[in-house]
Short mmCIF file of C-alpha atoms in Angstrom, two decimals:
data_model
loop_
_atom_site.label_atom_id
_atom_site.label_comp_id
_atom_site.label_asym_id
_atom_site.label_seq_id
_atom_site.Cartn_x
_atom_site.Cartn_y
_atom_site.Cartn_z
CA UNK A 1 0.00 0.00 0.00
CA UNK A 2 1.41 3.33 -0.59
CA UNK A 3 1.57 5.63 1.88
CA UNK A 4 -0.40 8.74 1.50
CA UNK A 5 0.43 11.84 3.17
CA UNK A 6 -3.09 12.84 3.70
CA UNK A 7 -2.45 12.88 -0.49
CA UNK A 8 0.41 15.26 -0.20
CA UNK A 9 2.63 13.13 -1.91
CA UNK A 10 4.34 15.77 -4.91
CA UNK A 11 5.58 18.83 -2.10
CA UNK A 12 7.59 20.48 -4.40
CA UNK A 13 8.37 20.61 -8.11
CA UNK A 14 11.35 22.50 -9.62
CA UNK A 15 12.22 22.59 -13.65
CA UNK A 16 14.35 24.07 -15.88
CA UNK A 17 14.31 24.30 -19.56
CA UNK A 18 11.73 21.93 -20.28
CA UNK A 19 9.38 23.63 -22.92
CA UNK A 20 8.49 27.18 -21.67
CA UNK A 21 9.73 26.24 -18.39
CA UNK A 22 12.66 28.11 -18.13
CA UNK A 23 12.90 28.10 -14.74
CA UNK A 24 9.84 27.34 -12.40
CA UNK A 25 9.01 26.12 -8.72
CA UNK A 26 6.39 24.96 -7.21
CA UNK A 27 4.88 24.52 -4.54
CA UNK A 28 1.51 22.14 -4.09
CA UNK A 29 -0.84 21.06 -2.26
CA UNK A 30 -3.49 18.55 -2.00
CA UNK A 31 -5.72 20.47 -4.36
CA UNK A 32 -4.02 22.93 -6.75
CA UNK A 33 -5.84 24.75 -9.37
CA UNK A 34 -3.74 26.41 -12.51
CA UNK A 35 -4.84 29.32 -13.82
CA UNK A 36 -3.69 31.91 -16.39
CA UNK A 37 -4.39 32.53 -20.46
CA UNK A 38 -3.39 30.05 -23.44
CA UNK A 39 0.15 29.46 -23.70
CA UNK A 40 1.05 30.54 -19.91
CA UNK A 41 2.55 26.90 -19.53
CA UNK A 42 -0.40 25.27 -17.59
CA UNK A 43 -0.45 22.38 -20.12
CA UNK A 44 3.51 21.98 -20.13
CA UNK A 45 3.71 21.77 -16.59
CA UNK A 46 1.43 18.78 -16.52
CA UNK A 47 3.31 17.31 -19.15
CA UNK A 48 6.48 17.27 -17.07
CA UNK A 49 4.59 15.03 -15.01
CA UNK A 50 3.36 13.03 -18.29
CA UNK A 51 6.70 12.89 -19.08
CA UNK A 52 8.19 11.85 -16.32
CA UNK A 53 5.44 8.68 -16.59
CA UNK A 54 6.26 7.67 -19.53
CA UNK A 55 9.93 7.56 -19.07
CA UNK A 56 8.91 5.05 -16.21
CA UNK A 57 7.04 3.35 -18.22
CA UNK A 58 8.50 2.99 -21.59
CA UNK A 59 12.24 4.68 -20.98
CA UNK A 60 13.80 7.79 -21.43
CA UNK A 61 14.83 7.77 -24.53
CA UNK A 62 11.18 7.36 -26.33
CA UNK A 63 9.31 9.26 -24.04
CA UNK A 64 11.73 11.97 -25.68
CA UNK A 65 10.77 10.94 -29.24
CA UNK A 66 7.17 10.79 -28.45
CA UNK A 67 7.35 14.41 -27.90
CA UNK A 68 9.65 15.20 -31.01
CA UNK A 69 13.03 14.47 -29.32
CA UNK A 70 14.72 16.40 -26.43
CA UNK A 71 15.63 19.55 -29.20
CA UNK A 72 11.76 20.30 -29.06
CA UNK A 73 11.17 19.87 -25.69
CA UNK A 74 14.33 21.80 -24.52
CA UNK A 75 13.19 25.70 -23.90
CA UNK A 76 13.34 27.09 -27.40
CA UNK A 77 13.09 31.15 -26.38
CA UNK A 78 14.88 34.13 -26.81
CA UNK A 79 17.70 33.23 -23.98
CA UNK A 80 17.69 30.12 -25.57
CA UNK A 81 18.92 31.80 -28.55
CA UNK A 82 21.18 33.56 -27.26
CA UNK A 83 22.97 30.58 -26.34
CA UNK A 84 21.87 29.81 -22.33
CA UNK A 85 24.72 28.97 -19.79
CA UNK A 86 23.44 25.42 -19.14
CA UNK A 87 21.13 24.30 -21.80
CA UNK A 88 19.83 20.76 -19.67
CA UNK A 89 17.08 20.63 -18.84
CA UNK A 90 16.83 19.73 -15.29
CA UNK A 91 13.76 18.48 -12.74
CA UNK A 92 13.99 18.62 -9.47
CA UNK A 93 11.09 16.57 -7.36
CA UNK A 94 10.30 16.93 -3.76
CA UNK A 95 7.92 13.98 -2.76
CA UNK A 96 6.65 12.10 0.77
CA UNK A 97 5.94 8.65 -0.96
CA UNK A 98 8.68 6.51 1.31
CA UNK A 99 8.23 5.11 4.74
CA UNK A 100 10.25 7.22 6.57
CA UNK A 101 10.09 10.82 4.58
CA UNK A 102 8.32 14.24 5.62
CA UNK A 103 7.79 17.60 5.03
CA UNK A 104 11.39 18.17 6.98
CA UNK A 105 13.21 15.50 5.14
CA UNK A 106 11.38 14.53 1.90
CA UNK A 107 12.22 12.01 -0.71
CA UNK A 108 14.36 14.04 -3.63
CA UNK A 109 14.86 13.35 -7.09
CA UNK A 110 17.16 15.00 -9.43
CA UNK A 111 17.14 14.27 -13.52
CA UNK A 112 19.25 16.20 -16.35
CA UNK A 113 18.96 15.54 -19.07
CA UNK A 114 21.81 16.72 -22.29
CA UNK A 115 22.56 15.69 -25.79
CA UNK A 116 25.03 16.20 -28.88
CA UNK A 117 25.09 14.20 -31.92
CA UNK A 118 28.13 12.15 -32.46
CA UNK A 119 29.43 8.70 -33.66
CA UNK A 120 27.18 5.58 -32.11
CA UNK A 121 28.16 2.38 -32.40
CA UNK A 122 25.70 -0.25 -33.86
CA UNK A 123 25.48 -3.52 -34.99
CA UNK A 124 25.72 -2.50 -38.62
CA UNK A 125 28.91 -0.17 -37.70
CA UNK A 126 28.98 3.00 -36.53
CA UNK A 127 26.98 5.65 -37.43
CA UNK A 128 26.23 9.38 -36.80
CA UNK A 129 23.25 9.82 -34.43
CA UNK A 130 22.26 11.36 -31.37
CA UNK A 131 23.93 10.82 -27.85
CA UNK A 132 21.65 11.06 -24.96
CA UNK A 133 23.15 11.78 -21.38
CA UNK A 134 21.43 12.28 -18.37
CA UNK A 135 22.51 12.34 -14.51
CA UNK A 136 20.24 11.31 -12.02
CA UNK A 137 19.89 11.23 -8.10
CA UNK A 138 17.72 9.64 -5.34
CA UNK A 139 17.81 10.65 -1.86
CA UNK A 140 15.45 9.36 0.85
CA UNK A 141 15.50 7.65 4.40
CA UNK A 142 15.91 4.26 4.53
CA UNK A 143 14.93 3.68 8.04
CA UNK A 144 14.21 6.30 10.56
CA UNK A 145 17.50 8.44 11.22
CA UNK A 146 19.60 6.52 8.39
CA UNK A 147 20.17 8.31 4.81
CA UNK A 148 20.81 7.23 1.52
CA UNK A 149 21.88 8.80 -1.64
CA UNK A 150 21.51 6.93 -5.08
CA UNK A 151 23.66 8.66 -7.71
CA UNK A 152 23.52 7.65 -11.57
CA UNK A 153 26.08 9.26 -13.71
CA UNK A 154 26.38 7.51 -17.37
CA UNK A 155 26.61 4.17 -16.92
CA UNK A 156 28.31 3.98 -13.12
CA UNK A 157 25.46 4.01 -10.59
CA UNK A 158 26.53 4.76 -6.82
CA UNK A 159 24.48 3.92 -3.32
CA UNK A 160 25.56 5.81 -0.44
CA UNK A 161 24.32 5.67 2.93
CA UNK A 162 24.72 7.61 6.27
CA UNK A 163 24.10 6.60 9.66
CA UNK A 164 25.55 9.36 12.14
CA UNK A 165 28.98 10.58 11.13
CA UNK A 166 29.36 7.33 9.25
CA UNK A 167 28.92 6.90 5.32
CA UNK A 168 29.58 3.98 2.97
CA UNK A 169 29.48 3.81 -0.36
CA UNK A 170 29.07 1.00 -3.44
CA UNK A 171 28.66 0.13 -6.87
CA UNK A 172 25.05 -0.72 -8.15
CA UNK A 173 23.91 -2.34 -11.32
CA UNK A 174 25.97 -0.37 -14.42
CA UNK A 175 23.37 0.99 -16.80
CA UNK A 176 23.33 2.50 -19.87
CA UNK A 177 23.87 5.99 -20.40
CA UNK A 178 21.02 6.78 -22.07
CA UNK A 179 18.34 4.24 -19.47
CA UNK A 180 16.38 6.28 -16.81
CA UNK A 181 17.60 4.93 -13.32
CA UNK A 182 13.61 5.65 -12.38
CA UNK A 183 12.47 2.94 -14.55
CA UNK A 184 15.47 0.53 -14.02
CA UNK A 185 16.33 1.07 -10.60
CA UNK A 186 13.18 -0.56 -8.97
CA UNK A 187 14.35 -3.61 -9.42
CA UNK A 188 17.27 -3.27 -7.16
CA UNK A 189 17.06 -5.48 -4.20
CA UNK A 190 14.81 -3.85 -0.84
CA UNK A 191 18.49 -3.73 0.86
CA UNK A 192 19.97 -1.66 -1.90
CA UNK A 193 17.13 1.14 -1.92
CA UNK A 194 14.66 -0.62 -4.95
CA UNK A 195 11.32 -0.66 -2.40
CA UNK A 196 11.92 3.63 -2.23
CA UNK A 197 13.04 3.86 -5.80
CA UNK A 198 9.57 1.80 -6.71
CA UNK A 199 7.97 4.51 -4.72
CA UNK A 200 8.56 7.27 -6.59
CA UNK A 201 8.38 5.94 -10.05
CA UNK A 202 4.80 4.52 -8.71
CA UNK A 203 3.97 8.55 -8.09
CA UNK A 204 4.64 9.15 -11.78
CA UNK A 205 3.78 6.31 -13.52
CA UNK A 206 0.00 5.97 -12.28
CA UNK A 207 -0.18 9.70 -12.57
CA UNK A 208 -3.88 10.19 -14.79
CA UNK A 209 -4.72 13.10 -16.27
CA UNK A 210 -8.87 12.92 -16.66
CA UNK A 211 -9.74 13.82 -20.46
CA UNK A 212 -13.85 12.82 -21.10
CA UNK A 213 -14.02 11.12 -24.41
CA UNK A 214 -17.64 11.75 -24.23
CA UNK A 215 -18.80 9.51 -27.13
CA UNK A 216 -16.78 6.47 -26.01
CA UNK A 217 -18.02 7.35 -22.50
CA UNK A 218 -21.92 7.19 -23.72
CA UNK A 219 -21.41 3.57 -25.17
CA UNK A 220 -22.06 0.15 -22.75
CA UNK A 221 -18.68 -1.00 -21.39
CA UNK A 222 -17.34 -4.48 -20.54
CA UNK A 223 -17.58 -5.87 -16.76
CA UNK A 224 -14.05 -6.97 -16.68
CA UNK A 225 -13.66 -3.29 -17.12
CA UNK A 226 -14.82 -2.30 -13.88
CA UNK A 227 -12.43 -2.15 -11.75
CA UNK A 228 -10.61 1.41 -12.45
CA UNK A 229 -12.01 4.20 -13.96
CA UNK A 230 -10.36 4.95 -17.65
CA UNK A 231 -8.06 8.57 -17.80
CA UNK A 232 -10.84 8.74 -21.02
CA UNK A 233 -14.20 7.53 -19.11
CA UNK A 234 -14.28 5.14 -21.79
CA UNK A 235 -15.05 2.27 -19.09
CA UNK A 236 -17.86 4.53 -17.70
CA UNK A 237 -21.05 2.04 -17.34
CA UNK A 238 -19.11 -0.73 -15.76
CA UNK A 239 -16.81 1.54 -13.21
CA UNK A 240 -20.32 3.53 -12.22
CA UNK A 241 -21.95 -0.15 -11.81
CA UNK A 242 -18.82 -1.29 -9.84
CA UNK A 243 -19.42 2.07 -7.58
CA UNK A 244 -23.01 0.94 -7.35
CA UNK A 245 -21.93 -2.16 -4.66
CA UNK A 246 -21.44 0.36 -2.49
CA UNK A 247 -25.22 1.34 -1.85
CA UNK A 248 -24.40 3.87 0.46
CA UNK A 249 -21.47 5.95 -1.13
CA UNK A 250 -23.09 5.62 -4.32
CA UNK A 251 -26.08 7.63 -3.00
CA UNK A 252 -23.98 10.54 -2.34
CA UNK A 253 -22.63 10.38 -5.83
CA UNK A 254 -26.60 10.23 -7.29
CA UNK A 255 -27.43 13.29 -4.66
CA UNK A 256 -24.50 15.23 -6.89
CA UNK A 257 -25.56 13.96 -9.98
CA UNK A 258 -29.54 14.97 -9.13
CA UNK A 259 -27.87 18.38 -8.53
CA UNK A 260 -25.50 18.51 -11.42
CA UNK A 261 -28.41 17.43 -14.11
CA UNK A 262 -31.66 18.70 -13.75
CA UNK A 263 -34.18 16.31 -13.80
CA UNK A 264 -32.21 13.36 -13.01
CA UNK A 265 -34.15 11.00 -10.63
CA UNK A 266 -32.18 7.68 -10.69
CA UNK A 267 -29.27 6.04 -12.47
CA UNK A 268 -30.07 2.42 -13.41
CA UNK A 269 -28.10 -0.31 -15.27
CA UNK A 270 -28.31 -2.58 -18.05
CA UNK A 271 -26.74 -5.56 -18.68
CA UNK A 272 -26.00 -6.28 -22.16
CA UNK A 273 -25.16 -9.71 -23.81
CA UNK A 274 -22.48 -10.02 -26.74
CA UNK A 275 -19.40 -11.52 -26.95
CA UNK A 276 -18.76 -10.73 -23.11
CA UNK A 277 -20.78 -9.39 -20.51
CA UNK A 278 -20.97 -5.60 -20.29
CA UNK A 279 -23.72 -2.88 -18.76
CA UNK A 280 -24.77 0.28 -20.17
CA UNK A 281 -26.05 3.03 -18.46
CA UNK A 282 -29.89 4.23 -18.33
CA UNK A 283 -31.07 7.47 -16.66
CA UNK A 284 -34.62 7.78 -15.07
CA UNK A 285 -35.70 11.48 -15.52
CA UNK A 286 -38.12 13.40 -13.92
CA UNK A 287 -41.55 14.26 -16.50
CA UNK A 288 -39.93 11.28 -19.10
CA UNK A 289 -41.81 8.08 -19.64
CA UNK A 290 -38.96 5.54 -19.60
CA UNK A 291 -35.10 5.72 -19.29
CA UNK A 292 -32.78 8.00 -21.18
CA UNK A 293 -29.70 6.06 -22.20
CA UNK A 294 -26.23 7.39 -21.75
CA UNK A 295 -26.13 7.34 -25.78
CA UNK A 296 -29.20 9.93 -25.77
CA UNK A 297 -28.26 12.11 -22.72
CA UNK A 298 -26.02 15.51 -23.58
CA UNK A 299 -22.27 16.25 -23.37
CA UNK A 300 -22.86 18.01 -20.02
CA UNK A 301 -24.72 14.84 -18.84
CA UNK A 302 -21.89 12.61 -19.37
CA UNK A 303 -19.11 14.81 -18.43
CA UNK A 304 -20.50 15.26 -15.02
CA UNK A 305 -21.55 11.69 -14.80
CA UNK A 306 -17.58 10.79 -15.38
CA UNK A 307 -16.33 13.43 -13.04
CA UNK A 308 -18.33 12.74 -10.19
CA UNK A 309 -17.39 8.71 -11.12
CA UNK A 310 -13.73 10.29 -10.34
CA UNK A 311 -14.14 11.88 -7.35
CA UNK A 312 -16.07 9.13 -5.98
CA UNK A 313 -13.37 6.32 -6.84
CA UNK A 314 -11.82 4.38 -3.96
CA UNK A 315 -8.91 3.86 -5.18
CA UNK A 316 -7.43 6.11 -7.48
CA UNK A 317 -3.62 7.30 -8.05
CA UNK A 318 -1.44 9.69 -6.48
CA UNK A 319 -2.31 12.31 -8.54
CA UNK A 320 -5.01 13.48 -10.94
CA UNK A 321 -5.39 15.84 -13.47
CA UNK A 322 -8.31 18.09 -14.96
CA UNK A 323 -7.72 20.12 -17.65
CA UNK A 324 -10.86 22.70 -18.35
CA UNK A 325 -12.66 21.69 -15.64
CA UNK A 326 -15.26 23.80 -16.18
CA UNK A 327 -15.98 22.82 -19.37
CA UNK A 328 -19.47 22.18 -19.68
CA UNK A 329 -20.94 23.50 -16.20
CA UNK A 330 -22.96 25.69 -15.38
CA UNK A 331 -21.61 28.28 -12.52
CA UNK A 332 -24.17 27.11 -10.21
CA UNK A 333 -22.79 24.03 -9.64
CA UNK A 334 -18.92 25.20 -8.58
CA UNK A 335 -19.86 25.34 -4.90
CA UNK A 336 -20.21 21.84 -4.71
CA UNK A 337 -17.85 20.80 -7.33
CA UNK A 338 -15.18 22.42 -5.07
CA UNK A 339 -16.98 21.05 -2.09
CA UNK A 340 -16.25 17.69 -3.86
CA UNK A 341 -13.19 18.45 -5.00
CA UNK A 342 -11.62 19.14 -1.40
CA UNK A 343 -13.40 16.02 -0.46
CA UNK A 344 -11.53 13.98 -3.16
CA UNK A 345 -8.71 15.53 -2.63
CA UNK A 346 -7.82 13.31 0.88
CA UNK A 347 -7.18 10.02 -1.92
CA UNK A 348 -5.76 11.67 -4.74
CA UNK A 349 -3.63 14.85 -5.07
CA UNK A 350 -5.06 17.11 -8.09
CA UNK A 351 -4.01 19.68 -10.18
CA UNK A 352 -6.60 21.51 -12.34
CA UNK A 353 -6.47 24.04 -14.80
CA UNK A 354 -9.42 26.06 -15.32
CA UNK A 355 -10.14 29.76 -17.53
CA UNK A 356 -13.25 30.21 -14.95
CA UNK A 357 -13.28 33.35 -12.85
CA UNK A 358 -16.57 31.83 -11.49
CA UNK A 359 -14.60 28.88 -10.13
CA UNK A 360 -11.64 30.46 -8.60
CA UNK A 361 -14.38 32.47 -6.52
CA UNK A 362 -14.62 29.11 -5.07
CA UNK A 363 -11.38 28.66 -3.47
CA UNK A 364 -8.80 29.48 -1.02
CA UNK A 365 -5.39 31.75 -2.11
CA UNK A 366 -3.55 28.58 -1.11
CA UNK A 367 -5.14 26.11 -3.83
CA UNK A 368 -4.79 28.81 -6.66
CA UNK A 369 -1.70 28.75 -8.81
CA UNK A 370 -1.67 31.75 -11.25
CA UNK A 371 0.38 31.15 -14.43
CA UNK A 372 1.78 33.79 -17.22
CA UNK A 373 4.14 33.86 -20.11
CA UNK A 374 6.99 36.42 -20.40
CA UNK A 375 6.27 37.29 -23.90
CA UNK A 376 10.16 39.14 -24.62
CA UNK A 377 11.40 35.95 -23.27
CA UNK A 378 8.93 33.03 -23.86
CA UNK A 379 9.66 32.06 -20.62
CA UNK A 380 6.87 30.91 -17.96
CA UNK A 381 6.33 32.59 -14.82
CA UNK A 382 4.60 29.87 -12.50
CA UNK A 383 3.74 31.09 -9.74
CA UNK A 384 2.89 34.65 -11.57
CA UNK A 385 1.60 35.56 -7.37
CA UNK A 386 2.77 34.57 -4.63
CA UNK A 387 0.11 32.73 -2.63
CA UNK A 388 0.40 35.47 0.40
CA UNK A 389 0.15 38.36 -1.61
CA UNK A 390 -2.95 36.75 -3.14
CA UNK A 391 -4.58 36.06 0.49
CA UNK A 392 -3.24 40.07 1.74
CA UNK A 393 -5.46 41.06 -1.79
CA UNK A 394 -8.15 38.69 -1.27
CA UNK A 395 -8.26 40.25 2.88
CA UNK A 396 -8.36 43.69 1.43
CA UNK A 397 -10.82 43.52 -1.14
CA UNK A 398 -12.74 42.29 2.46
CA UNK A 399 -15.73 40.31 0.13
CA UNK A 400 -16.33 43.28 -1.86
CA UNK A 401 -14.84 41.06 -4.87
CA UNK A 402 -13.52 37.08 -4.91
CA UNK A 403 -9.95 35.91 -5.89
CA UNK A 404 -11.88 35.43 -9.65
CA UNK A 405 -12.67 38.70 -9.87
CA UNK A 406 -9.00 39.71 -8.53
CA UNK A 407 -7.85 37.41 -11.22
CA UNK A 408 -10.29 38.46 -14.15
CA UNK A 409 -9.26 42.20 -13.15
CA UNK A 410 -5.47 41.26 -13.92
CA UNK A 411 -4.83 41.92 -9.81
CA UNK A 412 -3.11 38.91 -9.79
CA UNK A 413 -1.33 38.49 -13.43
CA UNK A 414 -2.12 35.42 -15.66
CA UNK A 415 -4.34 36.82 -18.08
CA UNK A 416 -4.13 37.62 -21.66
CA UNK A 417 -1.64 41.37 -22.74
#
């Protein structure tokens, strides 16, 4: 089981030169919501943490080339031009995933990434391609009072540990120069650090970002489907019916719904025979004769149907994204969407980007993260306002406008020049 943190897990994230990231920090907490016009770096930042999956998952070197290579996702703006100092890009994680971390002495990960192209040898000779480097390092507590230190330079991997004024080091596993120690590493043995390694590649890899595919959501979806909900709602019928064994949470979530969707009175299920058992969803509505299926219902309908199926899962990963939240929502409903939201928020740790003044009313200066672009420099700006200056605004304006109003206003940057 991994260990929670009250779903604090990602404290602090730090990046340079990845994209329009020039050079950003972060801050987070359990519910973080990104705000700011198109092109302010909302979506980049969350595909750091994409990235950073999928060089778990699949390696370092194509989760590059599934973005164009590291030359398009190094920062391409006018400093960059100019020729930076350092060019690598370089993320720097801050996480409480291990069994012995906290806010005082949290799990750290480094990663920097560099390239040139020169000669590579291959099977068929050698050739002229592109050499990948990157330098990586872990450091957590191994038990309570004892540190460790992974470091991964090229190929030569080195475990260090402290215990008082004593340290040791030795050799690990060699790897190759270009092979993320993040998706290699966890296979080291519990005694050599692979249990915390696991840890923090588990905070990235299950990492979801929540994007509606509304017409694969409407259709009936196989049982053996059930059991988590799809990053697309694709699996929507069978993970609501799978919700539904729990009579009295999945009350709660129908109470939302009723006040998400007029006219909703009951959702029912389906089951449907082919090739292997699946349900589909049916809605009883208030002044219809019969059910409404999920096929017939709206956008909105569906949308909120998959995003309450989210908040209500039991089990879902570390951390969750929502882009556009809003999308699709009337501004009546935000009070309880935050409500819900906060309530979610003690299993998963989310970051959500949103263009809704109405919304931000909603929340507190700390779960607001304002984002803006430097447009001489392309550079982000991430935090654009500092969390306390936002609260000393919010305190002066003393109700007589919300934080979306402060935001809309351009009080507190992150809006469109």
């Amino acid at each position: 089981m991994v260990k929670s943190h009250g779903m604090r897990p990602l404290l602090e994230l730090s990046v340079k030169n990845y994209k329009s990231l020039r050079n950003v920090t972060v801050r987070l907490g359990p519910l973080n919501v990104l705000v700011g016009p198109n092109g302010s770096g909302k979506s980049n930042l969350l595909d750091l943490l994409q990235f950073l999956g999928d060089s778990v998952r699949e390696d370092l070197r194509p989760a590059l080339d599934k973005r164009g290579g590291l030359w398009r996702v190094q920062f391409r703006g006018k400093d960059a031009a100019r020729g930076p100092v350092d060019p690598r890009i370089r993320i720097h994680v801050k996480a409480n995933v291990t069994a012995h971390s906290h806010e005082d002495a949290p799990d750290e990960y480094v990663l920097s990434i560099s390239g040139m192209r020169g000669r590579i040898r291959a099977p068929e000779g050698t050739r002229i391609g592109f050499i990948l480097k990157r330098n990586e390092q872990f450091t957590f507590k191994r038990v309570k009072g004892r540190g460790r230190r992974i470091t991964i330079s090229g190929s030569k991997v080195d475990l260090r540990e402290t215990h008082g004024e004593k340290t040791t080091t030795k050799s690990g596993p060699a790897l190759r120069s270009d092979s993320l120690g993040l998706s290699t590493l966890p296979r080291l043995a519990a005694s050599s650090g692979g249990d915390e390694v696991r840890k923090v590649a588990e905070l990235f890899s299950t990492f979801r970002v929540f994007d509606v595919d509304a017409r694969a959501a409407r259709l009936p979806s196989s049982i053996s489907t059930s059991s988590a909900l799809h990053a697309d709602a694709s699996n929507l019928a069978a993970f609501l019916n799978h919700l539904s064994e729990d009579e009295e949470n999945f009350e709660r979530l129908q109470e939302d719904a009723r006040a998400i969707v007029p006219g909703l009175v009951r959702i029912h299920f389906r089951k449907v025979g082919g090739a292997e058992e699946a349900v589909a969803v049916e809605l009883e509505e208030s002044g219809l004769s019969g059910r409404t299926t999920l096929a017939e219902a709206s956008f909105g309908t569906v949308r909120a149907l998959a995003l309450l199926a989210l908040l209500y899962d039991p089990q879902p990963p570390q951390l969750t994204c929502v882009e556009e939240i809003d999308h699709g929502f009337h501004p009546y409903v935000f009070d309880r969407l935050v409500e819900r939201l906060r309530w979610a928020s003690a299993r998963t740790q989310f970051l959500i980007a949103t263009h809704s003044p109405s919304l931000v009313n909603r929340l507190s200066a700390d779960e607001l993260i304002v984002c803006e672009r430097d447009t001489e420099t392309g550079a982000s700006i991430i935090p654009a306002a500092d969390p306390e200056d936002v609260r000393a605004m919010e305190e002066r304006a003393n109700g007589r406008m919300g934080l979306g109003e402060l935001w809309f206003t351009g009080a507190l940057g992150g809006v469109p020049r």
